[in-house]
């Protein structure tokens, strides 16, 4: 066939052509065509690769983009339904900051300098609302946005670059085609480290497009809640990668980060090579914001009056000013107060709840010496918890703790969601779980089964995790209780006909066994993470310790691979690893010294074999981890081998002996099917 029928005076140099399906009519934007003479159909196309966009071509079948989407977090987008309705600045508030950021976004910048901005400030001052408002102001100039949220599980650093790349690909069809082909050829790209991901799926494709003559206008990438990304090192790494990318003349992006003033972020933004590139904007807690908070509260109170048919005289001007005083310059506090007063599910009326809130004013005045800027919020959160029955408080603490753990869900294949994972870990039915969650409807919501728990503001979980603020309501003292529940749960695990572990479910999601297998996987990880949390937070628990002394740790390795990978994810992991390494865990801290016992190299080689040791070292080298150190967990035949790679705080648990694993399975078969009839 002819690629250019009825054409003449046409020159093509150093090019390759593939048939383009007729359904793609906008391929002309993929390469430059220069007309030399307006009176003739004459053109030159130099050094261009025209990609096949045929749906029948395997390089453009959409598989790569589907894989990219699966490795991203759609809920972190600015327009995600998971964030609807998103926090927005009330009209006529925060206009000075929005104006300054808007002007910065439209400045001309032919160099990398000042194409990085950091909007910093403490919790509760409205950073996320400003970020979301900037999304609307920027319009088409916004290239991509990512809203981290730790309590809402949108905090995986390994899915940050992929999420940005997916959003960019949805706006640039040439980039979409490049990524689709690249990822389809090598899906392992998406499991590489952050720097490699950034290079492979952002830098390289834009470099290739520049070589083809494609030039994109300067746009903005907005990242909110960087401090809520999982891991301080990952947060710093993201800033470093972005700063380095500004030196590429083909990446026409401005980056805006919103975050709290955490020490490690202050340190990274103040590095000489990054500080020269960055513009700083700072939000502070100040009573100068009272007029803007007054506007916000007036609007919300008007909505409540209209919803409940209340008189225009409610509340009094004095009471209204008291609400502004209680907010103390914090938009998060004003928002929480409005939610508490409205409370459509509560038994009390808005005027009654307003009277309760007004009582906080006297408490705030007696505690005005408190150095913590979130004291007003702490008083409100304490008030909400005080009004719950003590038994309900305990149930709520366990739900929040289980929700905090890094457990996996799988909505696509097993219909297992974060909510069902949490409920099954606690042994709650769907009905019981929803009733417990509704107890905190003024600070969080259960939208639906798929989305699970969503917190209105990160400050609530911050409050629940800080003993000096939440005191008896802190979630960490509940760790031994949840650990005991997990250990007891393992007693109900049995083997099916294929010798695979089966975990009973209190909230079953699907008829297949995939959700049960996932629940077993989560049980194993929950046990390790709870142990870590007990060490990090110095939580005592003699009853849990006695159960662990008798626990058969081989129960963690009932999968076909008989290998468990555990990542120590807690931000204070550095406190844990040296104590494990040197075996100096305090005996009064859960007596874990008798559970984690370091073992010497000679003993390892004698019992594990040199070949196995070499295989393990090869794995460490392949994954760029530092040398392994070894511990035995458990007693006698119930023990397993725990290997820690210090460089990345990644650990593996292995069977101490294949023979004892076979013996364990025989025992489980005998216990659950003495007549040879398996339970499946």
XYZ file of C-alpha atoms in Angstrom:
680
model
C 0.000 0.000 0.000
C 1.078 3.646 -0.387
C 1.591 5.655 2.785
C 1.156 8.989 0.962
C -1.236 8.488 -1.995
C -1.552 11.343 -4.527
C 1.491 13.123 -3.007
C 4.546 14.559 -4.741
C 7.750 16.470 -3.845
C 7.787 14.620 -0.516
C 11.095 13.776 1.239
C 11.462 11.483 4.255
C 14.851 11.056 5.894
C 15.993 8.409 8.438
C 12.469 7.331 9.303
C 10.548 4.109 9.859
C 6.816 3.727 9.245
C 4.176 1.384 10.552
C 0.539 1.304 9.516
C -1.665 3.599 11.603
C -5.251 2.558 12.153
C -7.710 5.050 10.663
C -9.521 5.453 13.977
C -6.599 7.510 15.288
C -6.900 10.863 13.618
C -4.660 12.981 15.843
C -1.315 11.310 15.120
C -0.148 14.514 13.439
C 0.690 15.897 16.880
C 3.169 13.052 17.388
C 5.674 14.501 14.952
C 6.555 17.775 13.271
C 5.634 18.356 9.649
C 7.148 21.494 8.132
C 5.714 22.876 4.881
C 8.498 24.429 2.790
C 6.183 25.958 0.205
C 2.644 26.980 0.882
C 1.720 26.505 -2.786
C 2.817 22.884 -2.953
C 2.156 19.766 -0.917
C 5.822 19.552 -0.049
C 7.126 18.548 3.377
C 10.184 17.201 5.186
C 9.930 14.734 8.076
C 13.295 14.251 9.770
C 14.391 11.506 12.172
C 10.902 10.554 13.327
C 9.599 7.241 14.672
C 5.900 7.016 13.916
C 4.465 4.507 16.392
C 1.817 2.069 15.310
C -1.433 2.923 17.056
C -3.405 0.036 15.683
C -5.537 -1.711 18.292
C -4.333 -4.980 16.798
C -0.708 -4.150 17.548
C 0.505 -5.703 20.801
C 2.617 -2.656 21.570
C -0.512 -0.506 21.898
C -3.024 -2.902 23.382
C -3.537 -0.968 26.588
C -2.017 -3.658 28.796
C 0.828 -1.389 29.863
C -1.507 1.419 30.864
C -3.735 -1.016 32.740
C -0.682 -2.182 34.666
C 0.296 1.425 35.375
C -3.180 2.162 36.707
C -3.039 -0.929 38.923
C 0.210 0.367 40.459
C -1.143 3.875 41.074
C -3.540 5.370 43.644
C -6.539 6.841 41.779
C -8.003 7.997 45.090
C -5.112 10.446 45.546
C -6.119 12.532 42.509
C -7.592 15.987 42.964
C -10.861 14.914 41.306
C -11.191 11.475 42.904
C -14.564 10.356 44.210
C -12.749 9.120 47.328
C -11.982 12.711 48.245
C -15.397 14.107 47.397
C -16.336 16.614 48.568
C -12.726 17.845 48.747
C -11.637 20.478 51.273
C -11.816 23.945 49.724
C -11.047 27.407 50.999
C -14.237 29.270 51.779
C -14.767 32.200 49.394
C -12.846 35.295 50.483
C -10.482 33.299 52.707
C -6.768 32.553 52.188
C -6.813 34.769 49.112
C -3.346 36.191 49.761
C -1.708 32.752 49.703
C -3.688 31.623 46.656
C -2.716 34.831 44.853
C 0.992 34.441 45.727
C 1.046 30.819 44.565
C -0.833 31.689 41.376
C 1.646 34.444 40.543
C 4.534 32.049 41.199
C 2.990 29.461 38.862
C 2.803 31.981 36.026
C 6.288 33.411 36.385
C 8.596 32.825 33.434
C 11.457 30.445 34.243
C 13.934 29.459 31.561
C 16.227 27.862 34.173
C 15.614 25.247 36.865
C 15.714 27.932 39.539
C 12.547 28.667 41.452
C 10.502 25.961 39.721
C 10.062 24.194 43.069
C 7.772 25.595 45.789
C 7.145 24.468 49.352
C 3.996 25.590 51.158
C 4.759 24.657 54.764
C 2.839 25.008 57.991
C 1.595 23.170 61.096
C -1.416 20.866 61.179
C -4.851 22.418 60.996
C -4.016 25.677 59.211
C -5.713 24.706 55.939
C -2.889 23.536 53.663
C -5.031 20.904 51.913
C -7.849 23.397 51.348
C -5.411 25.828 49.720
C -3.985 22.976 47.614
C -7.442 21.960 46.390
C -8.362 25.592 45.695
C -5.176 25.936 43.664
C -6.328 23.016 41.532
C -9.380 25.030 40.511
C -7.398 28.217 39.967
C -4.799 26.508 37.769
C -7.314 24.788 35.509
C -5.625 23.514 32.338
C -2.225 24.570 33.673
C -2.415 21.722 36.208
C -0.593 18.671 34.848
C -1.145 16.294 37.781
C -1.899 16.281 41.497
C -1.344 13.837 44.337
C -2.953 14.180 47.780
C -1.203 11.991 50.341
C -3.317 10.877 53.309
C -1.893 8.620 55.990
C -5.135 7.811 57.842
C -6.948 7.174 54.547
C -4.221 4.823 53.254
C -3.170 7.006 50.345
C 0.442 7.095 51.474
C 2.409 4.440 49.581
C 5.585 6.080 48.173
C 6.006 3.259 45.656
C 2.787 4.388 43.939
C 3.556 8.102 43.832
C 5.546 8.305 40.577
C 3.227 5.833 38.855
C 0.181 7.920 39.826
C 1.748 11.110 38.456
C 2.774 9.314 35.251
C -0.725 7.917 34.730
C -2.317 11.354 35.058
C 0.178 12.849 32.600
C -0.427 10.008 30.154
C -4.160 10.693 30.220
C -3.423 14.233 28.975
C -0.743 13.422 26.377
C -1.673 10.591 24.000
C 1.898 10.235 22.713
C 3.173 9.757 26.263
C 0.329 7.306 26.822
C 1.441 5.253 23.841
C 5.093 5.334 24.891
C 4.305 4.181 28.429
C 1.870 1.542 27.243
C 4.531 -0.031 25.057
C 7.364 0.395 27.569
C 5.486 -1.143 30.502
C 3.984 -3.908 28.399
C 7.515 -4.860 27.339
C 8.826 -4.778 30.917
C 6.199 -4.633 33.713
C 9.011 -4.958 36.294
C 9.677 -1.234 35.780
C 6.785 -0.533 38.134
C 8.364 -2.431 41.001
C 11.709 -0.643 40.839
C 12.929 1.953 43.334
C 11.597 5.515 43.203
C 14.618 6.986 41.359
C 14.492 4.233 38.718
C 10.723 4.624 38.317
C 11.045 8.367 37.854
C 13.780 7.924 35.258
C 12.035 5.118 33.360
C 8.445 6.371 33.187
C 8.855 10.142 33.328
C 12.311 11.325 32.298
C 13.009 8.863 29.456
C 9.625 9.243 27.679
C 9.777 13.055 27.756
C 13.368 12.925 26.533
C 12.225 10.739 23.623
C 9.393 13.117 22.802
C 11.781 16.074 22.785
C 13.985 14.203 20.314
C 10.909 13.879 18.110
C 10.347 17.628 18.248
C 7.483 17.630 20.731
C 7.502 20.619 23.061
C 4.979 20.943 25.875
C 4.057 24.178 27.648
C 5.043 24.630 31.280
C 2.514 23.096 33.658
C 2.219 22.485 37.404
C 2.365 19.278 39.447
C 0.876 19.676 42.925
C 1.674 17.356 45.847
C -0.228 17.769 49.110
C 0.542 16.147 52.460
C 4.093 15.062 51.685
C 4.629 14.512 55.425
C 1.913 11.829 55.319
C 3.859 9.725 52.817
C 4.960 6.465 54.448
C 8.540 6.832 55.643
C 10.706 9.894 56.265
C 13.425 8.654 53.897
C 10.849 8.246 51.114
C 9.633 11.818 51.671
C 13.181 13.141 51.370
C 13.843 10.981 48.343
C 10.811 12.384 46.526
C 12.058 15.943 47.069
C 15.553 15.006 45.885
C 14.295 13.276 42.736
C 12.057 16.193 41.813
C 14.821 18.741 42.460
C 17.234 16.818 40.234
C 14.643 16.607 37.445
C 14.416 20.410 37.253
C 17.774 20.450 35.464
C 16.277 18.626 32.452
C 15.312 21.227 29.867
C 12.651 18.923 28.384
C 10.670 18.549 31.646
C 8.617 21.725 31.766
C 7.057 21.234 35.161
C 6.725 23.386 38.242
C 6.295 21.420 41.446
C 4.410 22.614 44.540
C 4.703 20.612 47.759
C 2.390 21.158 50.727
C 3.459 19.679 54.066
C 3.988 20.223 57.752
C 7.252 21.644 59.072
C 8.771 18.277 59.937
C 12.504 18.419 60.817
C 13.578 15.982 58.106
C 11.705 18.011 55.459
C 13.162 21.281 56.709
C 16.581 19.635 56.426
C 16.096 18.411 52.853
C 14.608 21.688 51.560
C 17.471 23.620 53.154
C 20.207 21.613 51.430
C 22.295 23.996 49.282
C 21.547 22.307 45.951
C 17.804 22.185 46.680
C 17.481 25.482 48.527
C 18.663 27.372 45.442
C 15.778 25.885 43.428
C 12.980 26.339 45.949
C 10.608 29.138 46.864
C 9.147 28.906 50.381
C 5.642 29.901 51.491
C 4.708 29.529 55.140
C 1.346 29.245 56.881
C 1.223 29.930 60.601
C -1.263 29.562 63.446
C -2.349 33.121 64.106
C -5.394 34.903 65.467
C -5.106 37.206 62.478
C -7.168 34.526 60.745
C -10.171 35.107 63.041
C -12.048 37.208 60.437
C -11.653 34.455 57.840
C -12.670 31.756 60.327
C -15.665 33.952 61.201
C -16.701 33.914 57.528
C -16.334 30.135 57.356
C -18.324 29.467 60.537
C -21.050 31.933 59.525
C -21.566 30.017 56.286
C -21.658 26.620 58.026
C -24.007 27.815 60.788
C -26.331 29.218 58.153
C -26.454 25.785 56.469
C -27.245 24.126 59.827
C -30.009 26.647 60.543
C -31.562 26.043 57.132
C -31.288 22.255 57.446
C -32.998 22.145 60.848
C -35.380 25.085 60.426
C -33.797 27.076 63.263
C -34.422 30.735 63.953
C -32.112 33.361 62.478
C -31.311 34.586 65.989
C -29.473 31.320 66.760
C -26.733 31.365 67.834
C -26.259 34.645 69.647
C -23.497 36.961 68.522
C -21.670 36.277 71.787
C -21.837 32.516 71.258
C -20.675 32.941 67.703
C -17.604 34.874 68.779
C -16.917 32.173 71.361
C -16.796 29.592 68.562
C -14.208 31.726 66.781
C -12.198 31.969 70.011
C -12.298 28.192 70.508
C -11.039 27.686 66.933
C -7.930 29.697 67.924
C -6.775 30.359 64.382
C -7.150 26.737 63.237
C -9.387 26.052 60.239
C -9.335 22.346 61.111
C -10.818 23.145 64.510
C -13.520 25.363 63.022
C -14.416 22.594 60.566
C -14.566 19.971 63.340
C -16.737 22.257 65.501
C -19.211 22.709 62.639
C -19.395 18.950 62.068
C -19.986 18.310 65.765
C -22.756 20.914 66.015
C -24.472 19.668 62.858
C -24.272 15.926 63.730
C -27.275 14.651 61.709
C -26.987 11.188 63.287
C -26.819 12.343 66.919
C -29.685 12.314 69.406
C -28.999 15.883 70.569
C -30.187 18.908 68.596
C -27.737 21.485 67.172
C -28.535 24.000 69.967
C -27.856 21.311 72.573
C -24.569 20.367 70.942
C -23.613 24.018 70.669
C -24.061 24.362 74.445
C -21.716 21.394 74.928
C -19.127 22.956 72.627
C -19.320 26.313 74.376
C -18.204 24.547 77.529
C -14.839 24.022 75.850
C -14.152 27.742 76.086
C -13.627 27.671 79.832
C -11.430 24.552 79.509
C -9.349 26.229 76.823
C -8.800 29.266 79.029
C -7.635 27.108 81.952
C -5.213 25.284 79.642
C -3.950 28.341 77.779
C -0.456 27.636 79.041
C -0.326 24.472 76.942
C 2.482 24.778 74.383
C 0.771 22.560 71.831
C -0.825 24.564 68.980
C -3.582 21.956 68.552
C -4.897 22.216 72.108
C -8.353 23.437 70.932
C -8.670 20.417 68.652
C -7.476 18.108 71.419
C -10.228 19.405 73.706
C -12.847 18.752 71.034
C -11.571 15.261 70.240
C -11.468 14.447 73.958
C -15.056 15.689 74.311
C -16.189 13.385 71.480
C -14.533 10.354 73.075
C -15.722 11.190 76.595
C -19.325 10.930 75.474
C -18.885 7.297 74.367
C -19.546 4.299 76.615
C -16.243 2.886 77.998
C -16.805 -0.416 76.174
C -17.414 1.448 72.930
C -14.206 3.429 73.471
C -12.237 0.170 73.703
C -13.868 -1.130 70.527
C -13.097 2.150 68.736
C -9.448 2.036 69.835
C -9.073 -1.476 68.415
C -10.698 -0.464 65.112
C -8.374 2.533 64.768
C -5.331 0.415 65.657
C -6.253 -2.335 63.184
C -6.913 0.292 60.519
C -3.449 1.765 61.194
C -1.671 -1.523 60.407
C -0.246 -2.018 56.925
C -2.649 -4.739 55.823
C -3.462 -5.614 52.228
C -6.828 -5.628 50.469
C -7.844 -6.832 47.020
C -11.068 -5.350 45.695
C -10.515 -6.576 42.128
C -10.244 -10.341 42.629
C -11.648 -11.140 46.075
C -13.777 -8.056 46.877
C -11.659 -7.739 50.028
C -11.500 -4.095 51.129
C -9.624 -2.291 53.917
C -12.868 -2.279 55.899
C -13.437 -6.027 55.624
C -9.768 -6.753 56.379
C -10.008 -4.665 59.533
C -13.328 -6.213 60.597
C -12.109 -9.783 60.052
C -8.937 -9.154 62.033
C -11.117 -8.056 64.962
C -13.740 -10.756 64.444
C -16.554 -8.253 63.787
C -19.532 -8.901 61.557
C -20.412 -6.256 59.012
C -23.215 -4.917 61.195
C -21.104 -4.659 64.358
C -18.226 -3.025 62.506
C -20.455 -0.320 61.006
C -22.085 0.415 64.377
C -18.667 0.912 65.999
C -17.489 3.175 63.177
C -20.606 5.348 63.386
C -19.628 6.203 66.961
C -17.022 8.566 65.477
C -19.071 9.984 62.618
C -18.086 13.550 63.564
C -14.397 12.861 62.810
C -14.579 10.109 60.208
C -17.056 8.443 57.908
C -17.703 4.984 56.508
C -18.651 5.851 52.934
C -19.145 2.355 51.557
C -17.591 -1.093 51.718
C -15.099 -0.385 48.939
C -13.755 2.902 50.332
C -13.937 1.983 54.013
C -12.983 4.496 56.703
C -12.174 8.071 55.701
C -10.964 10.669 58.179
C -11.929 14.295 57.758
C -8.531 15.489 58.967
C -5.217 13.799 59.730
C -5.091 15.599 63.084
C -7.512 13.096 64.635
C -5.235 10.097 64.153
C -2.277 12.259 65.181
C -4.177 12.913 68.397
C -4.975 9.223 68.932
C -1.319 8.238 68.426
C 0.218 10.812 70.781
C -0.093 9.729 74.455
C 0.666 13.215 75.791
C -2.381 14.538 73.922
C -4.955 11.720 73.954
C -3.860 10.217 77.316
C -6.125 7.264 78.151
C -7.633 7.340 74.654
C -4.316 6.676 72.886
C -4.423 3.578 70.672
C -0.987 2.172 71.570
C -1.986 0.605 74.936
C -4.470 -1.515 72.947
C -1.608 -3.276 71.129
C -1.329 -6.229 73.585
C -5.068 -6.856 73.337
C -5.001 -6.912 69.532
C -1.860 -9.056 69.577
C -3.619 -11.570 71.816
C -6.562 -11.612 69.393
C -4.230 -12.297 66.466
C -2.441 -15.128 68.300
C -5.803 -16.672 69.215
C -6.956 -16.268 65.615
C -4.149 -18.553 64.437
C -5.694 -21.382 66.473
C -8.617 -21.410 64.039
C -6.419 -21.604 60.911
C -6.545 -25.001 59.210
C -5.433 -26.588 55.921
C -7.585 -27.305 52.902
C -7.281 -30.306 50.592
C -4.243 -28.758 48.901
C -2.554 -28.083 52.245
C -3.190 -24.343 51.948
C -4.043 -22.295 55.065
C -7.677 -21.318 55.498
C -8.733 -18.536 57.879
C -12.367 -18.252 59.050
C -13.997 -14.910 58.227
C -16.571 -12.964 60.233
C -17.296 -10.712 57.230
C -17.009 -12.853 54.100
C -16.695 -10.900 50.872
C -16.847 -13.470 48.079
C -17.587 -17.156 47.526
C -14.021 -17.980 46.489
C -11.194 -18.737 48.917
C -9.062 -15.796 47.859
C -10.276 -13.576 50.680
C -9.448 -16.297 53.220
C -5.927 -16.658 51.821
C -5.476 -12.892 51.981
C -6.706 -12.891 55.557
C -4.028 -15.452 56.489
C -1.402 -13.277 54.831
C -2.608 -10.265 56.831
C -2.573 -12.253 60.062
C 1.118 -13.004 59.570
C 2.008 -9.388 58.884
C -0.173 -8.084 61.705
C 1.693 -10.275 64.205
C 5.078 -8.866 63.168
C 3.904 -5.267 62.994
C 2.263 -5.431 66.421
C 5.484 -6.834 67.872
C 7.348 -3.940 66.331
C 4.889 -1.394 67.709
C 5.154 -2.836 71.202
C 8.931 -2.420 71.130
C 8.887 1.057 69.594
C 6.279 2.416 72.013
C 7.523 0.521 75.095
C 4.160 -1.117 75.682
C 4.002 -3.802 78.369
C 1.836 -6.881 78.055
C 2.623 -9.923 80.173
C -0.449 -11.878 79.052
C 0.420 -11.372 75.382
C 3.999 -12.406 76.140
C 2.876 -15.653 77.779
C 0.790 -16.456 74.692
C 3.726 -15.721 72.394
C 6.010 -17.984 74.423
C 3.663 -20.848 73.560
C 2.935 -19.666 70.014
C 4.046 -21.912 67.172
C 5.788 -19.464 64.859
C 5.780 -22.073 62.115
C 2.124 -21.134 61.657
C 3.385 -18.040 59.832
C 4.885 -20.149 57.053
C 2.018 -22.303 55.809
C 2.029 -20.875 52.292
C 3.278 -22.868 49.325
C 6.455 -20.794 49.175
C 6.971 -21.198 52.928
C 8.527 -17.767 53.061
C 7.235 -14.570 54.594
C 8.501 -11.130 53.669
C 7.989 -8.463 56.288
C 8.755 -4.759 55.976
C 9.319 -2.788 59.154
C 7.332 0.278 58.152
C 7.079 2.270 61.355
C 8.738 5.677 61.256
C 10.668 4.867 64.445
C 12.079 1.598 63.125
C 15.590 2.881 63.736
C 14.872 2.487 67.462
C 13.987 -1.152 66.943
C 16.700 -2.531 64.685
C 19.802 -1.772 66.810
C 18.103 -3.304 69.835
C 17.351 -6.444 67.829
C 20.853 -6.507 66.398
C 22.686 -6.419 69.693
C 20.142 -8.451 71.613
C 19.741 -5.711 74.202
C 15.950 -5.474 74.274
C 14.991 -4.638 77.841
C 13.595 -7.619 79.689
C 10.894 -5.474 81.268
C 9.720 -4.404 77.811
C 7.646 -7.393 76.871
C 10.600 -9.715 77.578
C 11.145 -10.007 73.841
C 14.803 -10.791 74.323
C 13.864 -14.442 74.795
C 11.912 -14.425 71.520
C 14.463 -12.710 69.244
C 17.784 -14.498 69.654
C 20.741 -13.646 67.376
C 22.566 -16.689 66.022
C 26.229 -16.905 64.852
C 27.326 -17.609 61.294
C 28.851 -21.001 62.127
C 25.581 -22.173 63.645
C 23.649 -20.951 60.606
C 25.897 -22.758 58.126
C 25.755 -25.965 60.126
C 21.972 -26.097 60.215
C 21.003 -24.396 56.987
C 23.674 -25.410 54.519
C 26.107 -23.312 52.491
C 23.985 -23.506 49.313
C 20.951 -22.019 51.056
C 23.154 -19.297 52.550
C 24.555 -18.399 49.112
C 21.055 -18.199 47.664
C 20.029 -15.809 50.397
C 23.085 -13.612 49.827
C 22.332 -13.554 46.090
C 18.841 -12.310 46.870
C 20.261 -9.555 49.071
C 22.648 -8.423 46.326
C 19.916 -8.492 43.695
C 17.670 -6.265 45.804
C 20.525 -3.922 46.751
C 20.267 -4.695 50.451
C 23.070 -4.618 52.965
C 24.350 -7.818 54.549
C 21.826 -9.941 56.441
C 21.759 -10.604 60.174
C 19.975 -13.601 61.651
C 17.653 -14.282 64.556
C 15.688 -17.279 65.758
C 12.119 -16.570 66.873
C 10.292 -19.041 69.066
C 11.374 -22.041 71.112
C 12.367 -25.624 70.296
C 10.682 -26.929 67.148
C 8.256 -23.987 67.112
C 10.958 -21.565 66.012
C 11.624 -20.030 62.601
C 14.536 -18.110 61.115
C 14.195 -14.337 60.875
C 16.611 -12.565 58.510
C 16.991 -8.770 58.628
C 18.555 -6.742 55.817
C 19.534 -3.532 57.538
C 19.829 -1.310 54.499
C 16.123 -1.270 53.706
C 14.719 -2.667 56.955
C 13.272 -5.562 54.966
C 13.020 -8.900 56.693
C 12.315 -12.468 55.677
C 11.061 -15.327 57.791
C 11.992 -18.861 56.755
C 11.283 -22.332 58.139
C 14.043 -23.355 60.477
C 13.740 -26.856 59.092
C 11.702 -28.361 56.269
C 11.179 -31.466 58.328
C 9.566 -29.618 61.196
C 7.271 -27.853 58.705
C 6.161 -31.207 57.371
C 5.552 -32.340 60.925
C 3.467 -29.231 61.641
C 1.270 -29.875 58.621
C 0.737 -33.449 59.730
C -0.317 -32.154 63.145
C -2.754 -29.676 61.591
C -4.257 -32.372 59.380
C -4.651 -34.648 62.352
C -6.186 -31.919 64.509
C -8.735 -30.722 61.962
C -9.393 -33.915 60.035
C -8.592 -36.941 62.210
C -10.471 -39.235 59.821
C -8.672 -37.953 56.751
C -11.517 -35.646 55.731
C -10.185 -32.180 55.072
C -12.101 -29.021 55.805
C -11.990 -26.807 52.732
